[in-house]
Short mmCIF file of C-alpha atoms in Angstrom, two decimals:
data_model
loop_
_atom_site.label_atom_id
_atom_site.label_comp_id
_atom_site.label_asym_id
_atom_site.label_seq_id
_atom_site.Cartn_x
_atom_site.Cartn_y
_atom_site.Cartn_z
CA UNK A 16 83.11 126.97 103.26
CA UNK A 17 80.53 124.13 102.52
CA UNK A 18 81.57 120.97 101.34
CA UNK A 19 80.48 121.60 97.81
CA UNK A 20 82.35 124.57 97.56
CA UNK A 21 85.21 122.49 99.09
CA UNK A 22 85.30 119.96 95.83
CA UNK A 23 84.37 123.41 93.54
CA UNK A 24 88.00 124.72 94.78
CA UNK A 25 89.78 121.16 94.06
CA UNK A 26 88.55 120.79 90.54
CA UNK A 27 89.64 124.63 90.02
CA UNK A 28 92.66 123.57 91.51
CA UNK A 29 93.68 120.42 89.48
CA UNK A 30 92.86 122.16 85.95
CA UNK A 31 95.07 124.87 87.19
CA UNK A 32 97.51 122.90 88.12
CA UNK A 33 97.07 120.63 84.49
CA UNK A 34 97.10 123.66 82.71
CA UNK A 35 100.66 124.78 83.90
CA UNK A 36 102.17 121.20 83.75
CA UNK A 37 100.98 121.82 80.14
CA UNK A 38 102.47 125.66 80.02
CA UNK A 39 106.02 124.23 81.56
CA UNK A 40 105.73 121.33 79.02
CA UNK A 41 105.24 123.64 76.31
CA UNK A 42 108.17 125.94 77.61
CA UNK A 43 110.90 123.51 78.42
CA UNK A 44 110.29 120.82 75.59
CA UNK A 45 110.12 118.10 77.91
CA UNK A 46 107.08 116.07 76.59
CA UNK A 47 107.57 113.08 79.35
CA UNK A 48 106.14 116.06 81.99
CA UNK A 49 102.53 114.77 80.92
CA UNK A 50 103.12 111.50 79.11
CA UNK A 51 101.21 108.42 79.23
CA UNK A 52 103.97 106.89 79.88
CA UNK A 53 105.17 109.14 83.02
CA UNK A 54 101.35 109.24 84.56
CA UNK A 55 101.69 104.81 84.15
CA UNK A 56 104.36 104.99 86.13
CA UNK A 57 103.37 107.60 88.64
CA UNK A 58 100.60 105.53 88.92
CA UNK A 59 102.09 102.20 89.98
CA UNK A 60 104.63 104.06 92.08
CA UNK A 61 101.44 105.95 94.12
CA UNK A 62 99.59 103.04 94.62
CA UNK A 63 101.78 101.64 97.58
CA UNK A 64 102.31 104.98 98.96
CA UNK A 65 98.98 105.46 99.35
CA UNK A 66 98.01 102.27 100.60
CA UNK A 67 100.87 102.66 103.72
CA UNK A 68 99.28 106.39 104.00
CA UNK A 69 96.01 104.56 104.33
CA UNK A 70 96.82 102.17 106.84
CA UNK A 71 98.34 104.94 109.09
CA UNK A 72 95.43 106.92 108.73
CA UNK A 73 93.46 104.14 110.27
CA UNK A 74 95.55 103.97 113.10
CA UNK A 75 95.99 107.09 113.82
CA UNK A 76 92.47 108.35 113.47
CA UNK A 77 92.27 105.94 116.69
CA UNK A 78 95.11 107.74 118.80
CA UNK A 79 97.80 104.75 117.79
CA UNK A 80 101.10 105.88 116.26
CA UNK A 81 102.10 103.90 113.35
CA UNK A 82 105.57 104.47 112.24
CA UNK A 83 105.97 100.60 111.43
CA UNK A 84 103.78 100.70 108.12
CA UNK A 85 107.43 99.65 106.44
CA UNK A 86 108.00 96.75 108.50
CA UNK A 87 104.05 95.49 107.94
CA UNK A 88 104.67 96.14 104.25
CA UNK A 89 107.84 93.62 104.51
CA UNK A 90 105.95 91.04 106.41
CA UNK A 91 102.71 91.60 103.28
CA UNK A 92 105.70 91.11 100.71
CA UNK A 93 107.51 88.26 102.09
CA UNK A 94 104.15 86.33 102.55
CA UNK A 95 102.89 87.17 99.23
CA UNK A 96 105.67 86.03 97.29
CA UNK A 97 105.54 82.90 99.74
CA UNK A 98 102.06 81.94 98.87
CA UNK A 99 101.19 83.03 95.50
CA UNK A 100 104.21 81.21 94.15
CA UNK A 101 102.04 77.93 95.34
CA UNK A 102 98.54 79.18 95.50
CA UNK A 103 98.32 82.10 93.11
CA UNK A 104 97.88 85.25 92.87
CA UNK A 105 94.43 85.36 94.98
CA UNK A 106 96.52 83.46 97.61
CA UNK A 107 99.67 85.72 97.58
CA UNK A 108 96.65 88.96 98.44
CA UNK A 109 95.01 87.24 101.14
CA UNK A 110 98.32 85.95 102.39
CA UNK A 111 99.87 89.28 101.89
CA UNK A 112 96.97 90.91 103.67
CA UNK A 113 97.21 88.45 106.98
CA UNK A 114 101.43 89.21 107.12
CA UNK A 115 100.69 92.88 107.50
CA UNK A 116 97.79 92.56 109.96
CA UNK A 117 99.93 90.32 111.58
CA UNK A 118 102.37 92.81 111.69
CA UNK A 119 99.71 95.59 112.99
CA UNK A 120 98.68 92.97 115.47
CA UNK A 121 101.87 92.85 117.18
CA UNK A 122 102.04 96.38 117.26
CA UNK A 123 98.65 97.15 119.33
CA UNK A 124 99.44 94.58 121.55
CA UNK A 125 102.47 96.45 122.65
CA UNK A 126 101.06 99.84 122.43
CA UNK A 127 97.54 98.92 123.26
CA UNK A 128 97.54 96.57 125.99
CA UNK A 129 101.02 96.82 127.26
CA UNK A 130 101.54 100.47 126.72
CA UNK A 131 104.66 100.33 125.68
CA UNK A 132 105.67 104.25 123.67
CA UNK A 133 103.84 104.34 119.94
CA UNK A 134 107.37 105.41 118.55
CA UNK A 135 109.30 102.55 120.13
CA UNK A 136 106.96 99.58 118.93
CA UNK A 137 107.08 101.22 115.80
CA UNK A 138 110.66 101.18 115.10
CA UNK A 139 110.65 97.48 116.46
CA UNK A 140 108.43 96.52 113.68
CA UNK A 141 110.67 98.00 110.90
CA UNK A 142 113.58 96.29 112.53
CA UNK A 143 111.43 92.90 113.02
CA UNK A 144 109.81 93.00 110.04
CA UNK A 145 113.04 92.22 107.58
CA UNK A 146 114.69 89.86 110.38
CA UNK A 147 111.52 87.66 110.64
CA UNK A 148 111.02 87.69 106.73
CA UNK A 149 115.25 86.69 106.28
CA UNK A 150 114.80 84.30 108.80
CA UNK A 151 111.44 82.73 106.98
CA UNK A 152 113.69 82.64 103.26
CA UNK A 153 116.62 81.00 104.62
CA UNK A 154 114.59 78.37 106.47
CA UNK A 155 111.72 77.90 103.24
CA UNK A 156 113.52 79.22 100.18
CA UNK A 157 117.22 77.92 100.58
CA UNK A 158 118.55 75.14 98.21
CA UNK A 159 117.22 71.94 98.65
CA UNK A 160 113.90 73.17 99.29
CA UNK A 161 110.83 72.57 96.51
CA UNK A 162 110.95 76.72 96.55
CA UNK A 163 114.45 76.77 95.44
CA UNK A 164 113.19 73.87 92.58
CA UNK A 165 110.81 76.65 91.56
CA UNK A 166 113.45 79.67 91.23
CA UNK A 167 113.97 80.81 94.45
CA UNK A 168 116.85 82.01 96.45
CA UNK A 169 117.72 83.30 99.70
CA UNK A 170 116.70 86.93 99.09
CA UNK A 171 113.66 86.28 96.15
CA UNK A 172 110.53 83.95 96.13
CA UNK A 173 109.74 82.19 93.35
CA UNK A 174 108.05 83.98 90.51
CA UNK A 175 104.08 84.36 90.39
CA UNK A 176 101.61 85.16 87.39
CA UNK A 177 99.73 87.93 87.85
CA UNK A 178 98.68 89.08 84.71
CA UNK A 179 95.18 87.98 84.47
CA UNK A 180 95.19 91.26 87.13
CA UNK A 181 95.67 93.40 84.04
CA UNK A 182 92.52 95.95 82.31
CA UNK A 183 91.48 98.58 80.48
CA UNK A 184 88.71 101.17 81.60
CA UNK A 185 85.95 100.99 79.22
CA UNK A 186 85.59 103.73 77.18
CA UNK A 187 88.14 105.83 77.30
CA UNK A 188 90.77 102.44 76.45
CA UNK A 189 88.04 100.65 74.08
CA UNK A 190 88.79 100.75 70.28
CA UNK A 191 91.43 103.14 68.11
CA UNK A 192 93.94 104.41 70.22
CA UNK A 193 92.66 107.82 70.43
CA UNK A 194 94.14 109.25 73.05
CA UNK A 195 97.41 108.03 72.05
CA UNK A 196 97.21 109.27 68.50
CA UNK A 197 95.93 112.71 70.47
CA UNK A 198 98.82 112.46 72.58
CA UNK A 199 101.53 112.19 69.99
CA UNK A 200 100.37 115.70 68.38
CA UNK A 201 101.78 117.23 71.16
CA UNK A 202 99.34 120.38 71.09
CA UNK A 203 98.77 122.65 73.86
CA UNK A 204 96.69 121.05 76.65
CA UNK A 205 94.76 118.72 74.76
CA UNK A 206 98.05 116.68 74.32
CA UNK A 207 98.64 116.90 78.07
CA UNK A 208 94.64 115.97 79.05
CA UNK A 209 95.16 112.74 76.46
CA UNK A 210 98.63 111.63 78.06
CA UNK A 211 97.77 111.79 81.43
CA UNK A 212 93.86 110.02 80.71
CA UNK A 213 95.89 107.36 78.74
CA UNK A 214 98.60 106.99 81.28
CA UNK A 215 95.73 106.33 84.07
CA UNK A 216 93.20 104.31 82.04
CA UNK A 217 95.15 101.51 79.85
CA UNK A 218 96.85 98.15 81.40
CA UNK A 219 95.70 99.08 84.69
CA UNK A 220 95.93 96.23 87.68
CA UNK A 221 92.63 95.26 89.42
CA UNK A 222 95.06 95.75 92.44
CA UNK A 223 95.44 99.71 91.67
CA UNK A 224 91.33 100.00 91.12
CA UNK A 225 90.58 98.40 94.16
CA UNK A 226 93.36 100.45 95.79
CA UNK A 227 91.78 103.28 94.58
CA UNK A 228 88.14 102.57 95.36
CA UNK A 229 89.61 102.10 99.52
CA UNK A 230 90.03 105.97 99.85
CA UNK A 231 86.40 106.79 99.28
CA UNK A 232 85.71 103.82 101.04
CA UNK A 233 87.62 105.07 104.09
CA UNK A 234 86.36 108.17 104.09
CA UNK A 235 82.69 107.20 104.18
CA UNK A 236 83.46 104.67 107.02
CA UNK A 237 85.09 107.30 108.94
CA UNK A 238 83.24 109.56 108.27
CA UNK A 239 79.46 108.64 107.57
CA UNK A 240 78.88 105.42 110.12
CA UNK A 241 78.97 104.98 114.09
CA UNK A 242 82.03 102.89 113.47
CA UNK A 243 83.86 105.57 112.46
CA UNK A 244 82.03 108.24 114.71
CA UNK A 245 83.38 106.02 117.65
CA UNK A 246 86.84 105.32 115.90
CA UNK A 247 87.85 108.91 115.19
CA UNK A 248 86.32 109.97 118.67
CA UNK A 249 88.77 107.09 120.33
CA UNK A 250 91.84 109.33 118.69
CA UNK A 251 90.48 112.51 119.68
CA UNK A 252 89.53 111.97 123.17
CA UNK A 253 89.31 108.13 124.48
CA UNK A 254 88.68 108.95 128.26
CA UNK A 255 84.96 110.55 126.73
CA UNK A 256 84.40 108.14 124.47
CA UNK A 257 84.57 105.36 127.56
CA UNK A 258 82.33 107.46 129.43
CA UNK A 259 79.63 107.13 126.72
CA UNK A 260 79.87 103.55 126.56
CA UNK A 261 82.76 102.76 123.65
CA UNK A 262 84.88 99.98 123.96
CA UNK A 263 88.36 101.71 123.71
CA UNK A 264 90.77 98.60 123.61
CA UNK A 265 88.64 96.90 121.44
CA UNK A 266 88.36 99.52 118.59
CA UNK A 267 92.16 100.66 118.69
CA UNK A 268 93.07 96.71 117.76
CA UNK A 269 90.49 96.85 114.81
CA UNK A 270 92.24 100.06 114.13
CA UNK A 271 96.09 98.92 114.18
CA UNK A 272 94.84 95.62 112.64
CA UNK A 273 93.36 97.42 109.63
CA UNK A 274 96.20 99.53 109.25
CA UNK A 275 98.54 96.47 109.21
CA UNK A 276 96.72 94.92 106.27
CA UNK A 277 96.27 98.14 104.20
CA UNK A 278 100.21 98.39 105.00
CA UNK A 279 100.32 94.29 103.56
CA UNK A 280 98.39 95.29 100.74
CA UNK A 281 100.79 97.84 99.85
CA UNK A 282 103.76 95.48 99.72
CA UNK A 283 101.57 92.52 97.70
CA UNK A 284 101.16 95.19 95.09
CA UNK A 285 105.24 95.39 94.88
CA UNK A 286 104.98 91.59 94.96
CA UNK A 287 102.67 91.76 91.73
CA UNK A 288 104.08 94.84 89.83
CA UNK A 289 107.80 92.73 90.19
CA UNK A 290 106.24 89.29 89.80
CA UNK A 291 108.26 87.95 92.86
CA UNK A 292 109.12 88.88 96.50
CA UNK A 293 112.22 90.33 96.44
CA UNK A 294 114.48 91.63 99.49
CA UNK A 295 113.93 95.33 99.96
CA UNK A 296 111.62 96.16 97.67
CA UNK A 297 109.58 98.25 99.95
CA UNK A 298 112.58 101.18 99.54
CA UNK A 299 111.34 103.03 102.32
CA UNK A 300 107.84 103.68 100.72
CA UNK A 301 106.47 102.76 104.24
CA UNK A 302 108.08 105.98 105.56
CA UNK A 303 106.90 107.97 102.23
CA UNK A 304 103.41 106.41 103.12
CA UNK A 305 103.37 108.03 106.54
CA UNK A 306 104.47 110.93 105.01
CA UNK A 307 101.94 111.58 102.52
CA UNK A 308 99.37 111.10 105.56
CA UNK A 309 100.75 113.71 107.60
CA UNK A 310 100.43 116.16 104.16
CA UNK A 311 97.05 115.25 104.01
CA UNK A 312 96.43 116.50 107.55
CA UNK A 313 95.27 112.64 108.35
CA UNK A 314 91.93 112.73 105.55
CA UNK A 315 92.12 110.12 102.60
CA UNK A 316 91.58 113.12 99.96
CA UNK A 317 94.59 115.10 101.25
CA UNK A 318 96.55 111.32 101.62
CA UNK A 319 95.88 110.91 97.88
CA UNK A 320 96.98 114.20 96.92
CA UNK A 321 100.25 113.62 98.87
CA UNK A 322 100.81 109.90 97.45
CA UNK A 323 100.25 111.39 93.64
CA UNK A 324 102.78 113.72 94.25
CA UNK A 325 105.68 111.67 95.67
CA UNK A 326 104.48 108.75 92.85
CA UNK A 327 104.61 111.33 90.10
CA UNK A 328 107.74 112.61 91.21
CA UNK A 329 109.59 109.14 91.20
CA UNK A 330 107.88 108.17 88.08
CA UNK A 331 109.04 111.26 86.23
CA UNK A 332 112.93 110.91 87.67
CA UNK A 333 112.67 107.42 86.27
CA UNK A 334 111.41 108.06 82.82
CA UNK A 335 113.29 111.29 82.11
CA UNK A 336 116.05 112.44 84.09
CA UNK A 337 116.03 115.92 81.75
CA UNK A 338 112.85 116.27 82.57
CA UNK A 339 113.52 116.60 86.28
CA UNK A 340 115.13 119.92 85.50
CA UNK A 341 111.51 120.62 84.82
CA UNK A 342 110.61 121.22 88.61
CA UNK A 343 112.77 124.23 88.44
CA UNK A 344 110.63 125.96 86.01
CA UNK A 345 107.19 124.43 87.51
CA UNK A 346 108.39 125.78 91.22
CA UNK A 347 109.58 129.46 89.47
CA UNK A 348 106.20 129.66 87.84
CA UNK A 349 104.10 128.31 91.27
CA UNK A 350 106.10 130.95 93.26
CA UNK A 351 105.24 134.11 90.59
CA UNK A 352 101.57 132.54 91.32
CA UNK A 353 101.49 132.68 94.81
CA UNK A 354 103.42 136.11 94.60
CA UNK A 355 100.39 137.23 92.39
CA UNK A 356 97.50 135.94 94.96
CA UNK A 357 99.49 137.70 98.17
CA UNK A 358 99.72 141.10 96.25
CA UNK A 359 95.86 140.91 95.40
CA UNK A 360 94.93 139.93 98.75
CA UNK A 361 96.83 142.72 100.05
CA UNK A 362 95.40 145.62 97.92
CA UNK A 363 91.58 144.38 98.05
CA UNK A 364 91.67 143.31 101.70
CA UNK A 365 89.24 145.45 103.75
CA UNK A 366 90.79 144.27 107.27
CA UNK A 367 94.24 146.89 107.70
CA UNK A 368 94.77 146.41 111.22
CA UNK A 369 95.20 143.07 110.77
CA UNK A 370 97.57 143.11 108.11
CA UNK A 371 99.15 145.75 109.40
CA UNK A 372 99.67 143.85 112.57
CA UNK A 373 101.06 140.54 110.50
CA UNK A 374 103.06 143.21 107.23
CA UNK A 375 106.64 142.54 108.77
CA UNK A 376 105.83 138.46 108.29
CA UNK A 377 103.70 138.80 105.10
CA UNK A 378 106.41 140.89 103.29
CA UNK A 379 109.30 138.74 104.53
CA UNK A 380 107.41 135.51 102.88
CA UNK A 381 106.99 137.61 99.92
CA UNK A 382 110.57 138.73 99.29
CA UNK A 383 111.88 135.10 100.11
CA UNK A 384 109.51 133.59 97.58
CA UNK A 385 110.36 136.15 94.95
CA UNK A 386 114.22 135.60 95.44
CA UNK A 387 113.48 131.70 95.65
CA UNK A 388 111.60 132.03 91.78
CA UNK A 389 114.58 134.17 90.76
CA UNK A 390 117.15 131.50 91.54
CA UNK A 391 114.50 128.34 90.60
CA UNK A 392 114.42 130.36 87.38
CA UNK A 393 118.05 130.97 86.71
CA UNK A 394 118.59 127.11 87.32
CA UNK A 395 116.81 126.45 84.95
CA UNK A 396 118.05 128.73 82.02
CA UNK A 397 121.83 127.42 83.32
CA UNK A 398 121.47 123.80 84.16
CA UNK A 399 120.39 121.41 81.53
CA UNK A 400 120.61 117.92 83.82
CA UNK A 401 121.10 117.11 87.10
CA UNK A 402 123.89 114.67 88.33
CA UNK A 403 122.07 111.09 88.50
CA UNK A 404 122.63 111.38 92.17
CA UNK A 405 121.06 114.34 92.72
CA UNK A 406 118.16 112.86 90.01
CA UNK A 407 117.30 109.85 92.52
CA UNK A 408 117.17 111.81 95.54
CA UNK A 409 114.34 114.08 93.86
CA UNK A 410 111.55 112.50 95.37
CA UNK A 411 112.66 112.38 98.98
CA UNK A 412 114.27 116.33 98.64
CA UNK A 413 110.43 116.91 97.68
CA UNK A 414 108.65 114.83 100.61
CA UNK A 415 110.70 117.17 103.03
CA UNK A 416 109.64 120.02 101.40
CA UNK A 417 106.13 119.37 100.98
CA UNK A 418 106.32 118.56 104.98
CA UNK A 419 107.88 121.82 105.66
CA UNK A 420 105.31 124.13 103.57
CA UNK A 421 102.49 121.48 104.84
CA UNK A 422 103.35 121.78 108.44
CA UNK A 423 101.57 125.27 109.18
CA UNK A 424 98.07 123.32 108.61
CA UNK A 425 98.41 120.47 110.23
CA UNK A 426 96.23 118.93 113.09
CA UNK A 427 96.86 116.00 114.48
CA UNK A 428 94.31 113.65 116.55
CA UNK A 429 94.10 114.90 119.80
CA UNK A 430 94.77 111.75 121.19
CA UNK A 431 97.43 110.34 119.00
CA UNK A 432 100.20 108.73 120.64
CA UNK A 433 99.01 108.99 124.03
CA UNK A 434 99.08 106.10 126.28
CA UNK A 435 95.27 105.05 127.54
CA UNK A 436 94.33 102.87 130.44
CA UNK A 437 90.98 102.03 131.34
CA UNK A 438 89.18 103.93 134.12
CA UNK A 439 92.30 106.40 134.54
CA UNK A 440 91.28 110.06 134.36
CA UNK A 441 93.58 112.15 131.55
#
């Protein structure tokens, strides 16, 4: 398939999938499914997803395992709170930016130059990562200190302004309130287009634009230079890409470096949405981050797909938790859809042997999706909202399950994870 017809298939994919968001909307009464409100907050709650997916993309694209994108988002919190409190808020991103490159830093030192196993460094940054950042408030923020003057305490930084951060797109956010007026009509799909272009358009942070802007950046680094040419060779085979003259070592630090700050990025924009460093407010979206990444089969257009999902996920269990009974319906109706697609591709295909040679598997995925839309359907005629606990585990029930369904694609560098010395033969 050529590239064009690549982004041809995406576009037909998102207005299919807007269309029956709008159908399940319609269908369940649940008008927070495509609110502006719900697509706001998906939107905030993406943005640091994506930016930890991002920075493990970066490493791993370079054969470095990075499973310590939550402790380098700790480290970019911590020092963002720490600075911007004094400095401001273009202090607390550049400060936030050199704790999580730090953080990377420390990481390709161990794996890089000291070999010691991806997986173990990894989980030493998560565990180093809140220890260092306690240790820093309890020396800088306890009482007595000029933080502590300012608001501080042991587990918080003093507050920070970042509100001159705040837009509107042009256009679509200039003048009458249009879309919200549109939105509030609640018609069929043109109520559902104007919540979810108002959602993404109005009172959004510089932070999230520029965010956004770094995944076609990526990609065209990656993708479209010699720096990237020589990067994403590094992950796939480093023992060829010495032969022909590449500087191995010296491009898997700029990799693990890079991912570190993206990673630091991600936890200054947590530092700006809550004004303040506070203890644990990564919540594991480091993990999430390096999950969305492995959905999106390590590319920044599958990683963006995967963050939206998880963000919109979150941000819908936090504005509605009726509305999460919503996924039953939406998961009945994608399941008749795929059931639709297999039975056409099984009358019209002109290849029998084949599928006569794979029937016993294709029918078996067919009868366990149809029972699985029977009982997503039946929950939700019979169950009108979830127990809260059940309601805040949504979006981590989901990143398994997107994993599991994802995992029959996926292709991993080559070279990812495996331990390189200069001169050895692999």
């Amino acid at each position: 398939m050529s590239r064009v017809g690549k982004y041809h298939v995406a576009l037909v994919a998102v207005a299919a999938l807007i269309l029956l968001m709008s159908l399940v909307r319609v269908v369940s009464g649940q008008n927070d499914i495509t609110s502006s409100g719900t697509f706001a907050a998906a939107l905030l709650l993406a943005v640091p997803i994506g930016l930890a997916g991002l920075g493990g993309l970066w490493a791993e694209r370079a054969g470095v395992v990075n499973i310590g994108l939550e402790g380098m988002m700790v480290l970019g919190t911590w020092f963002a709170g720490w600075a911007g409190y004094q400095w401001g808020p273009v202090a607390a991103l550049l400060a936030g930016l050199l704790g999580g490159a730090l953080g990377g830093l420390v990481h390709a030192i161990a794996t890089v130059s000291f070999g010691v196993d991806h997986i173990i460094s990894g989980v030493a940054i998560n565990l180093l990562g809140p220890g260092v950042t306690r240790f820093l408030s309890e020396v800088l923020f306890k009482e007595g200190t000029p933080a502590a003057d300012a608001g501080a305490g042991i587990t918080t930084s003093p507050a920070i302004s970042s509100s001159a951060w705040q837009a509107s797109l042009p256009l679509l956010s200039d003048g009458p309130d249009v879309l919200g007026r549109l939105e509030d009509t609640h018609w069929f799909l043109l109520a559902d287009l104007a919540g979810i272009l108002r959602g993404l358009t109005h009172n959004v942070s510089v932070l999230v634009i520029l965010a956004v802007l770094l995944l076609p950046l990526t990609f065209f680094v990656l993708w479209h230079t010699a720096f990237g040419l020589r990067l994403r060779s590094v992950g796939e085979n480093p023992w060829a890409a010495e032969s022909l003259g590449v500087d191995v070592y010296r491009i898997k630090y700029i990799a693990v470096i890079i991912s570190g700050a993206f990673a630091g990025l991600g936890g200054v924009f947590l530092v700006f949405v809550s004004t303040k460093y506070v203890e644990g407010q990564t919540a594991g979206r480091g993990f999430i981050g390096l999950a969305a990444m492995i959905f999106g089969n390590w590319r920044p257009g599958g990683l963006a797909a995967g963050a939206a999902l998880f963000g919109y996920a979150d941000g819908l269990q936090l504005r509605s938790s009726g509305a999460v009974t919503s996924f039953f319906l939406f998961g009945a109706v994608l399941l008749l859809v795929y059931l639709g697609l297999q039975v056409r591709r099984l009358t019209v295909s002109d290849r029998p042997a084949e599928l006569a040679a794979r029937g016993t598997r294709e029918y078996t995925l067919m009868a366990l999706a149809a029972a699985g839309m029977v009982v997503l359907f039946w929950l939700w005629l019979t169950v009108d909202q979830l127990p809260n606990e059940f309601v805040f585990i949504t979006p981590h029930v989901l990143t398994l399950l997107v994993l599991l369904v994802a995992s029959q694609r996926l292709r991993m560098p080559k070279a990812d994870g495996v331990r390189y010395r200069r001169g050895e033969q692999h």
